[in-house]
Coordinates of N, CA and C and ligand atoms in Angstrom, one line a residue:
M1 N 82.0 -26.7 -56.6 CA 81.7 -28.1 -56.2 C 80.3 -28.2 -55.6
S2 N 79.6 -29.3 -55.8 CA 78.3 -29.4 -55.3 C 78.1 -30.8 -54.7
K3 N 77.3 -30.8 -53.6 CA 77.0 -32.1 -53.0 C 76.0 -32.8 -53.8
K4 N 76.1 -34.1 -53.7 CA 75.2 -35.0 -54.5 C 74.2 -35.7 -53.6
N5 N 73.1 -36.1 -54.1 CA 72.1 -36.9 -53.4 C 72.6 -38.3 -53.3
I6 N 72.5 -38.9 -52.1 CA 72.9 -40.3 -51.9 C 71.6 -41.2 -52.0
L7 N 71.8 -42.2 -52.8 CA 70.7 -43.1 -53.0 C 70.5 -44.0 -51.8
I8 N 69.2 -44.3 -51.5 CA 68.9 -45.1 -50.3 C 68.2 -46.4 -50.8
E9 N 68.7 -47.5 -50.2 CA 68.1 -48.8 -50.4 C 66.6 -48.8 -50.0
P10 N 65.7 -49.4 -50.6 CA 65.8 -50.2 -51.9 C 65.8 -49.2 -53.1
D11 N 66.9 -49.4 -53.9 CA 67.0 -48.7 -55.1 C 67.7 -49.6 -56.1
P12 N 67.1 -49.9 -57.3 CA 67.7 -50.8 -58.2 C 69.1 -50.5 -58.7
I13 N 69.4 -49.2 -58.7 CA 70.8 -48.8 -59.1 C 71.8 -49.3 -58.2
L14 N 71.5 -49.3 -56.9 CA 72.5 -49.8 -55.9 C 72.8 -51.3 -56.1
R15 N 72.0 -52.0 -56.9 CA 72.2 -53.4 -57.1 C 72.9 -53.7 -58.5
K16 N 73.3 -52.6 -59.2 CA 73.9 -52.8 -60.5 C 75.4 -52.9 -60.3
K17 N 76.1 -53.5 -61.3 CA 77.6 -53.6 -61.2 C 78.2 -52.4 -61.9
S18 N 79.2 -51.8 -61.3 CA 79.8 -50.6 -61.8 C 80.8 -50.9 -62.9
Q19 N 81.0 -50.0 -63.8 CA 82.0 -50.3 -64.9 C 83.3 -49.6 -64.7
S20 N 84.4 -50.2 -65.2 CA 85.8 -49.7 -65.0 C 85.9 -48.4 -65.7
L21 N 86.8 -47.5 -65.2 CA 87.1 -46.2 -65.8 C 88.3 -46.3 -66.7
E22 N 88.2 -45.6 -67.8 CA 89.3 -45.6 -68.8 C 90.5 -44.8 -68.4
K23 N 90.3 -43.6 -67.9 CA 91.4 -42.8 -67.5 C 91.0 -41.8 -66.4
V24 N 92.1 -41.2 -65.7 CA 91.8 -40.2 -64.7 C 92.1 -38.9 -65.3
D25 N 91.1 -38.1 -65.5 CA 91.3 -36.7 -66.1 C 90.6 -35.7 -65.1
D26 N 90.6 -34.4 -65.6 CA 90.1 -33.4 -64.7 C 88.6 -33.6 -64.4
E27 N 87.9 -34.1 -65.4 CA 86.4 -34.3 -65.2 C 86.2 -35.3 -64.1
L28 N 87.0 -36.4 -64.1 CA 86.9 -37.4 -63.1 C 87.4 -36.9 -61.7
R29 N 88.4 -36.0 -61.7 CA 88.9 -35.5 -60.4 C 87.8 -34.6 -59.8
K30 N 87.1 -33.9 -60.7 CA 86.0 -33.0 -60.2 C 84.9 -33.9 -59.5
L31 N 84.6 -35.1 -60.1 CA 83.7 -36.0 -59.6 C 84.2 -36.5 -58.2
M32 N 85.5 -36.8 -58.2 CA 86.1 -37.3 -56.9 C 86.0 -36.3 -55.8
D33 N 86.2 -35.0 -56.2 CA 86.1 -33.9 -55.2 C 84.7 -33.8 -54.7
E34 N 83.7 -33.9 -55.6 CA 82.3 -33.8 -55.2 C 81.9 -35.0 -54.3
M35 N 82.4 -36.2 -54.6 CA 82.1 -37.4 -53.8 C 82.6 -37.2 -52.4
L36 N 83.9 -36.6 -52.3 CA 84.5 -36.4 -51.0 C 83.7 -35.4 -50.2
E37 N 83.3 -34.4 -50.8 CA 82.5 -33.3 -50.2 C 81.1 -33.9 -49.7
T38 N 80.5 -34.7 -50.5 CA 79.2 -35.4 -50.2 C 79.4 -36.3 -49.0
M39 N 80.6 -37.1 -49.0 CA 80.8 -38.0 -47.9 C 81.1 -37.3 -46.6
Y40 N 81.9 -36.2 -46.6 CA 82.2 -35.5 -45.4 C 80.9 -34.9 -44.8
A41 N 80.1 -34.4 -45.7 CA 78.8 -33.7 -45.3 C 77.8 -34.7 -44.6
A42 N 77.9 -35.9 -45.1 CA 76.8 -36.9 -44.7 C 76.6 -37.1 -43.2
P43 N 77.6 -37.3 -42.3 CA 79.0 -37.6 -42.6 C 79.2 -39.1 -42.7
G44 N 80.2 -39.5 -43.5 CA 80.5 -40.9 -43.6 C 82.0 -41.1 -43.8
I45 N 82.5 -42.4 -43.8 CA 83.9 -42.6 -43.9 C 84.3 -43.3 -45.2
G46 N 83.2 -43.5 -46.0 CA 83.4 -44.1 -47.3 C 82.2 -43.9 -48.2
L47 N 82.5 -43.7 -49.5 CA 81.4 -43.5 -50.5 C 81.8 -44.1 -51.8
A48 N 80.9 -44.9 -52.4 CA 81.1 -45.4 -53.8 C 80.3 -44.6 -54.8
A49 N 80.8 -44.4 -56.0 CA 80.2 -43.6 -57.0 C 78.7 -44.0 -57.2
V50 N 78.5 -45.3 -57.2 CA 77.1 -45.9 -57.4 C 76.1 -45.3 -56.4
Q51 N 76.6 -44.9 -55.2 CA 75.7 -44.4 -54.2 C 75.2 -43.0 -54.6
I52 N 75.8 -42.3 -55.5 CA 75.3 -41.1 -56.0 C 74.8 -41.3 -57.5
G53 N 74.6 -42.6 -57.8 CA 73.9 -42.9 -59.1 C 74.9 -43.0 -60.3
I54 N 76.2 -43.0 -60.0 CA 77.1 -43.1 -61.1 C 77.8 -44.5 -61.1
L55 N 77.5 -45.3 -62.2 CA 77.9 -46.7 -62.2 C 79.4 -46.8 -62.7
K56 N 80.3 -46.2 -62.0 CA 81.7 -46.3 -62.3 C 82.5 -46.8 -61.1
R57 N 83.6 -47.5 -61.4 CA 84.4 -48.1 -60.3 C 85.3 -47.1 -59.6
L58 N 84.7 -46.4 -58.7 CA 85.4 -45.3 -58.0 C 84.9 -45.2 -56.6
I59 N 85.8 -45.1 -55.6 CA 85.4 -45.0 -54.3 C 86.3 -43.9 -53.6
V60 N 85.7 -43.2 -52.6 CA 86.5 -42.3 -51.7 C 86.3 -42.8 -50.3
I61 N 87.4 -42.7 -49.5 CA 87.5 -43.1 -48.1 C 88.3 -42.1 -47.3
D62 N 87.8 -41.9 -46.1 CA 88.7 -41.2 -45.1 C 88.3 -41.6 -43.8
I63 N 89.2 -42.4 -43.2 CA 88.9 -42.9 -41.8 C 89.5 -42.1 -40.7
S64 N 90.1 -41.0 -41.1 CA 90.7 -40.2 -40.0 C 89.7 -39.6 -39.1
K65 N 90.0 -39.5 -37.8 CA 89.1 -39.0 -36.8 C 88.8 -37.5 -37.0
D66 N 87.7 -37.0 -36.4 CA 87.4 -35.6 -36.6 C 88.5 -34.6 -36.2
D67 N 89.2 -34.9 -35.1 CA 90.2 -34.0 -34.6 C 91.6 -34.2 -35.3
Q68 N 91.6 -35.1 -36.3 CA 92.9 -35.4 -37.0 C 92.9 -34.7 -38.3
K69 N 94.1 -34.6 -38.9 CA 94.2 -34.1 -40.3 C 93.4 -35.0 -41.2
K70 N 92.7 -34.4 -42.2 CA 92.0 -35.3 -43.1 C 92.9 -36.1 -44.0
E71 N 92.5 -37.3 -44.2 CA 93.4 -38.2 -45.1 C 92.6 -38.9 -46.1
P72 N 92.1 -38.1 -47.1 CA 91.2 -38.8 -48.1 C 92.0 -39.7 -49.0
L73 N 91.3 -40.8 -49.4 CA 91.9 -41.8 -50.3 C 90.9 -41.9 -51.5
F74 N 91.4 -41.8 -52.7 CA 90.6 -41.9 -53.9 C 91.1 -43.2 -54.6
L75 N 90.1 -44.1 -54.8 CA 90.5 -45.3 -55.4 C 89.7 -45.5 -56.7
V76 N 90.4 -45.5 -57.9 CA 89.8 -45.7 -59.2 C 90.1 -47.2 -59.6
N77 N 89.1 -47.8 -60.1 CA 89.2 -49.3 -60.5 C 89.9 -50.1 -59.4
P78 N 89.4 -50.0 -58.1 CA 90.1 -50.8 -57.1 C 89.8 -52.3 -57.3
K79 N 90.9 -53.1 -57.0 CA 90.8 -54.5 -57.2 C 91.5 -55.2 -56.0
I80 N 90.8 -56.1 -55.4 CA 91.3 -56.8 -54.2 C 92.3 -57.9 -54.8
T81 N 93.5 -57.9 -54.3 CA 94.5 -58.8 -54.8 C 94.9 -59.8 -53.7
Y82 N 94.5 -59.6 -52.5 CA 94.8 -60.5 -51.4 C 93.8 -60.2 -50.2
Q83 N 93.3 -61.3 -49.7 CA 92.5 -61.2 -48.5 C 93.0 -62.2 -47.5
S84 N 93.2 -61.8 -46.2 CA 93.7 -62.8 -45.2 C 92.6 -63.8 -44.8
K85 N 93.1 -64.9 -44.3 CA 92.2 -65.9 -43.8 C 91.6 -65.5 -42.5
K86 N 92.4 -64.7 -41.7 CA 92.0 -64.2 -40.4 C 90.9 -63.2 -40.7
T87 N 89.9 -63.2 -39.9 CA 88.8 -62.3 -40.1 C 88.7 -61.3 -38.9
S88 N 87.9 -60.3 -39.0 CA 87.6 -59.4 -37.9 C 86.1 -58.9 -38.1
V89 N 85.6 -58.5 -37.0 CA 84.1 -58.1 -37.0 C 84.0 -56.6 -36.6
Y90 N 83.3 -55.9 -37.4 CA 83.0 -54.5 -37.1 C 81.5 -54.2 -37.2
E91 N 81.0 -53.3 -36.5 CA 79.6 -52.9 -36.6 C 79.6 -51.9 -37.8
E92 N 79.0 -52.3 -38.9 CA 79.0 -51.5 -40.1 C 77.7 -50.8 -40.3
G93 N 77.8 -49.6 -40.8 CA 76.6 -48.8 -41.3 C 76.9 -48.5 -42.7
C94 N 76.0 -47.7 -43.3 CA 76.1 -47.4 -44.7 C 75.3 -46.2 -45.0
L95 N 75.8 -45.2 -45.8 CA 75.0 -44.0 -46.1 C 73.8 -44.3 -46.9
S96 N 73.8 -45.5 -47.6 CA 72.6 -45.9 -48.3 C 71.6 -46.7 -47.5
L97 N 71.9 -46.9 -46.2 CA 71.1 -47.6 -45.3 C 71.0 -46.9 -44.0
P98 N 70.5 -45.6 -44.0 CA 70.6 -44.7 -42.9 C 69.9 -45.3 -41.6
G99 N 70.6 -45.3 -40.5 CA 70.0 -45.7 -39.2 C 70.1 -47.2 -39.0
H100 N 70.7 -47.9 -39.9 CA 70.8 -49.4 -39.7 C 72.3 -49.8 -39.5
F101 N 72.6 -50.7 -38.6 CA 73.9 -51.1 -38.3 C 73.9 -52.6 -38.0
A102 N 75.0 -53.3 -38.4 CA 75.1 -54.7 -38.1 C 76.5 -55.2 -38.0
E103 N 76.8 -56.2 -37.2 CA 78.1 -56.7 -37.1 C 78.4 -57.6 -38.3
I104 N 79.5 -57.3 -39.0 CA 79.8 -58.0 -40.2 C 81.2 -58.5 -40.1
E105 N 81.4 -59.8 -40.4 CA 82.7 -60.5 -40.4 C 83.3 -60.4 -41.8
R106 N 84.5 -59.9 -41.9 CA 85.2 -59.8 -43.2 C 86.7 -60.2 -42.9
P107 N 87.4 -60.5 -44.0 CA 88.9 -60.7 -43.9 C 89.5 -59.5 -43.2
A108 N 90.4 -59.8 -42.2 CA 91.0 -58.7 -41.4 C 92.0 -57.9 -42.1
E109 N 92.6 -58.4 -43.2 CA 93.6 -57.7 -44.0 C 93.3 -57.9 -45.4
C110 N 93.6 -56.9 -46.2 CA 93.5 -57.1 -47.7 C 94.4 -56.1 -48.4
H111 N 94.8 -56.5 -49.6 CA 95.6 -55.7 -50.5 C 94.7 -55.3 -51.6
V112 N 94.9 -54.0 -52.1 CA 94.0 -53.5 -53.1 C 94.9 -52.8 -54.1
S113 N 94.8 -53.2 -55.4 CA 95.5 -52.4 -56.4 C 94.5 -51.4 -57.0
Y114 N 94.9 -50.2 -57.3 CA 94.0 -49.1 -57.7 C 94.8 -48.0 -58.5
V115 N 94.1 -47.1 -59.1 CA 94.7 -45.9 -59.7 C 94.3 -44.7 -58.8
D116 N 95.3 -43.9 -58.5 CA 95.0 -42.8 -57.6 C 94.5 -41.5 -58.3
Y117 N 94.4 -40.5 -57.5 CA 93.9 -39.2 -57.9 C 94.7 -38.6 -59.1
G118 N 96.0 -38.9 -59.1 CA 96.9 -38.4 -60.1 C 97.0 -39.3 -61.3
G119 N 96.3 -40.4 -61.3 CA 96.3 -41.4 -62.4 C 97.4 -42.4 -62.3
K120 N 98.1 -42.5 -61.1 CA 99.2 -43.5 -60.9 C 98.7 -44.8 -60.3
N121 N 99.3 -45.9 -60.8 CA 98.9 -47.2 -60.2 C 99.5 -47.3 -58.8
Q122 N 98.7 -47.8 -57.9 CA 99.1 -47.9 -56.5 C 98.6 -49.2 -55.9
E123 N 99.3 -49.6 -54.7 CA 98.8 -50.7 -54.0 C 98.6 -50.3 -52.5
L124 N 97.4 -50.7 -52.0 CA 97.1 -50.4 -50.6 C 97.1 -51.7 -49.8
K125 N 97.8 -51.6 -48.7 CA 97.8 -52.8 -47.8 C 97.0 -52.3 -46.6
A126 N 95.8 -52.9 -46.5 CA 94.9 -52.4 -45.4 C 94.7 -53.4 -44.4
S127 N 94.5 -52.9 -43.1 CA 94.1 -53.8 -42.0 C 93.2 -53.0 -41.1
G128 N 92.6 -53.6 -40.1 CA 91.7 -52.9 -39.2 C 90.5 -52.3 -39.9
L129 N 90.1 -51.1 -39.4 CA 88.9 -50.4 -39.9 C 89.1 -50.1 -41.4
L130 N 90.3 -49.8 -41.9 CA 90.5 -49.5 -43.3 C 90.2 -50.7 -44.2
A131 N 90.6 -51.9 -43.7 CA 90.3 -53.1 -44.5 C 88.8 -53.3 -44.6
T132 N 88.1 -53.2 -43.5 CA 86.7 -53.4 -43.6 C 86.0 -52.3 -44.5
C133 N 86.5 -51.1 -44.4 CA 85.9 -50.0 -45.1 C 86.1 -50.2 -46.6
V134 N 87.3 -50.5 -47.0 CA 87.6 -50.7 -48.5 C 86.8 -51.9 -49.0
Q135 N 86.7 -53.0 -48.3 CA 85.9 -54.1 -48.8 C 84.4 -53.8 -48.9
H136 N 83.9 -53.0 -47.9 CA 82.5 -52.6 -47.9 C 82.3 -51.7 -49.2
E137 N 83.2 -50.8 -49.5 CA 83.0 -49.9 -50.7 C 83.2 -50.7 -52.0
I138 N 84.1 -51.6 -52.0 CA 84.3 -52.4 -53.3 C 83.0 -53.3 -53.5
D139 N 82.4 -53.8 -52.4 CA 81.2 -54.5 -52.6 C 80.1 -53.7 -53.3
H140 N 80.1 -52.4 -53.0 CA 79.1 -51.5 -53.6 C 79.3 -51.5 -55.2
L141 N 80.6 -51.6 -55.6 CA 80.8 -51.6 -57.0 C 80.3 -52.8 -57.7
N142 N 80.1 -53.8 -56.9 CA 79.5 -55.1 -57.4 C 78.0 -55.3 -57.1
G143 N 77.4 -54.2 -56.6 CA 76.0 -54.3 -56.3 C 75.7 -55.0 -55.0
V144 N 76.7 -55.1 -54.1 CA 76.5 -55.8 -52.9 C 76.4 -54.8 -51.7
L145 N 75.5 -55.0 -50.8 CA 75.3 -54.2 -49.6 C 75.6 -55.0 -48.4
F146 N 75.9 -54.4 -47.2 CA 76.3 -55.2 -46.0 C 75.2 -56.1 -45.5
I147 N 73.9 -55.6 -45.8 CA 72.8 -56.4 -45.3 C 72.7 -57.8 -46.1
D148 N 73.4 -57.9 -47.2 CA 73.4 -59.2 -47.9 C 74.1 -60.3 -47.1
Y149 N 74.9 -59.9 -46.1 CA 75.6 -60.9 -45.3 C 74.8 -61.3 -44.1
L150 N 73.6 -60.7 -43.9 CA 72.7 -61.1 -42.8 C 71.8 -62.2 -43.2
S151 N 71.0 -62.7 -42.2 CA 70.0 -63.7 -42.6 C 68.9 -63.0 -43.4
K152 N 68.2 -63.8 -44.1 CA 67.1 -63.2 -45.0 C 66.1 -62.5 -44.1
L153 N 65.8 -63.0 -43.0 CA 64.8 -62.4 -42.1 C 65.3 -61.0 -41.7
K154 N 66.6 -60.9 -41.2 CA 67.1 -59.6 -40.8 C 67.1 -58.6 -41.9
K155 N 67.6 -59.1 -43.1 CA 67.7 -58.3 -44.3 C 66.4 -57.7 -44.7
D156 N 65.4 -58.6 -44.8 CA 64.0 -58.2 -45.2 C 63.4 -57.2 -44.2
M157 N 63.7 -57.3 -43.0 CA 63.2 -56.4 -42.0 C 63.8 -55.0 -42.2
I158 N 65.1 -55.0 -42.4 CA 65.7 -53.7 -42.7 C 65.2 -53.0 -43.9
I159 N 65.0 -53.8 -45.0 CA 64.5 -53.2 -46.2 C 63.1 -52.7 -46.1
K160 N 62.3 -53.5 -45.3 CA 60.9 -53.0 -45.0 C 60.9 -51.7 -44.3
K161 N 61.8 -51.6 -43.3 CA 61.9 -50.3 -42.5 C 62.3 -49.2 -43.4
L162 N 63.3 -49.4 -44.2 CA 63.8 -48.4 -45.1 C 62.7 -47.9 -46.1
T163 N 62.0 -48.9 -46.6 CA 60.9 -48.6 -47.6 C 59.9 -47.6 -46.9
K164 N 59.6 -47.9 -45.6 CA 58.6 -47.1 -44.8 C 59.2 -45.7 -44.6
Q165 N 60.5 -45.7 -44.2 CA 61.2 -44.4 -44.0 C 61.2 -43.5 -45.2
K166 N 61.4 -44.1 -46.4 CA 61.4 -43.4 -47.7 C 60.1 -42.8 -47.9
K167 N 59.0 -43.5 -47.6 CA 57.6 -43.0 -47.8 C 57.4 -41.8 -46.9
E168 N 57.9 -41.9 -45.7 CA 57.7 -40.8 -44.7 C 58.4 -39.6 -45.2
I169 N 59.6 -39.7 -45.7 CA 60.4 -38.6 -46.2 C 59.7 -37.9 -47.4
N170 N 59.1 -38.7 -48.3 CA 58.4 -38.2 -49.4 C 57.2 -37.4 -49.0
K171 N 56.5 -37.9 -47.9 CA 55.3 -37.2 -47.4 C 55.7 -35.8 -47.0
I172 N 56.9 -35.7 -46.3 CA 57.3 -34.4 -45.7 C 57.6 -33.4 -46.9
V173 N 58.3 -34.0 -47.9 CA 58.7 -33.1 -49.1 C 57.5 -32.6 -49.8
L174 N 56.5 -33.4 -49.9 CA 55.2 -33.0 -50.6 C 54.4 -32.1 -49.8
Ligands
LIG201 ZN1 77.9 -48.4 -47.9

């Protein structure tokens, strides 16, 4: 298994819509394992395939705390089937927007149909942090980032800072 590079905004790939997967096979399971390893190493609690440059509808999530048993969730072709009217606010970050956080309001509960690691159809009923996390990751599959919910001024400021950060990183590498 190998860790993958995580794309950082601004990157045009992060804005593309991911395509549905046909089936869950060993090759896809290998990719899911690599995504999980990449996410744990980052560290993060969610990762969409597009964040490592693969435009497929696949996300991995694990919201368990450090001292708890790991509880990875693999969601292939996740689809939101219900969102509550009630909302909740969490301070969100993103592995593709390192160092930036913002309070984002989303439906407090959602139901998601998906295909699991074994290729079986499943339904997830999520609330709390898990609901926010799964909606954040599904947004990635549609080319949406959490900064898109902010005012244009705030969003532009974050993108400007990230652009500058990326230039600095390149300088060190060279
Ligand atoms: Zn993200």
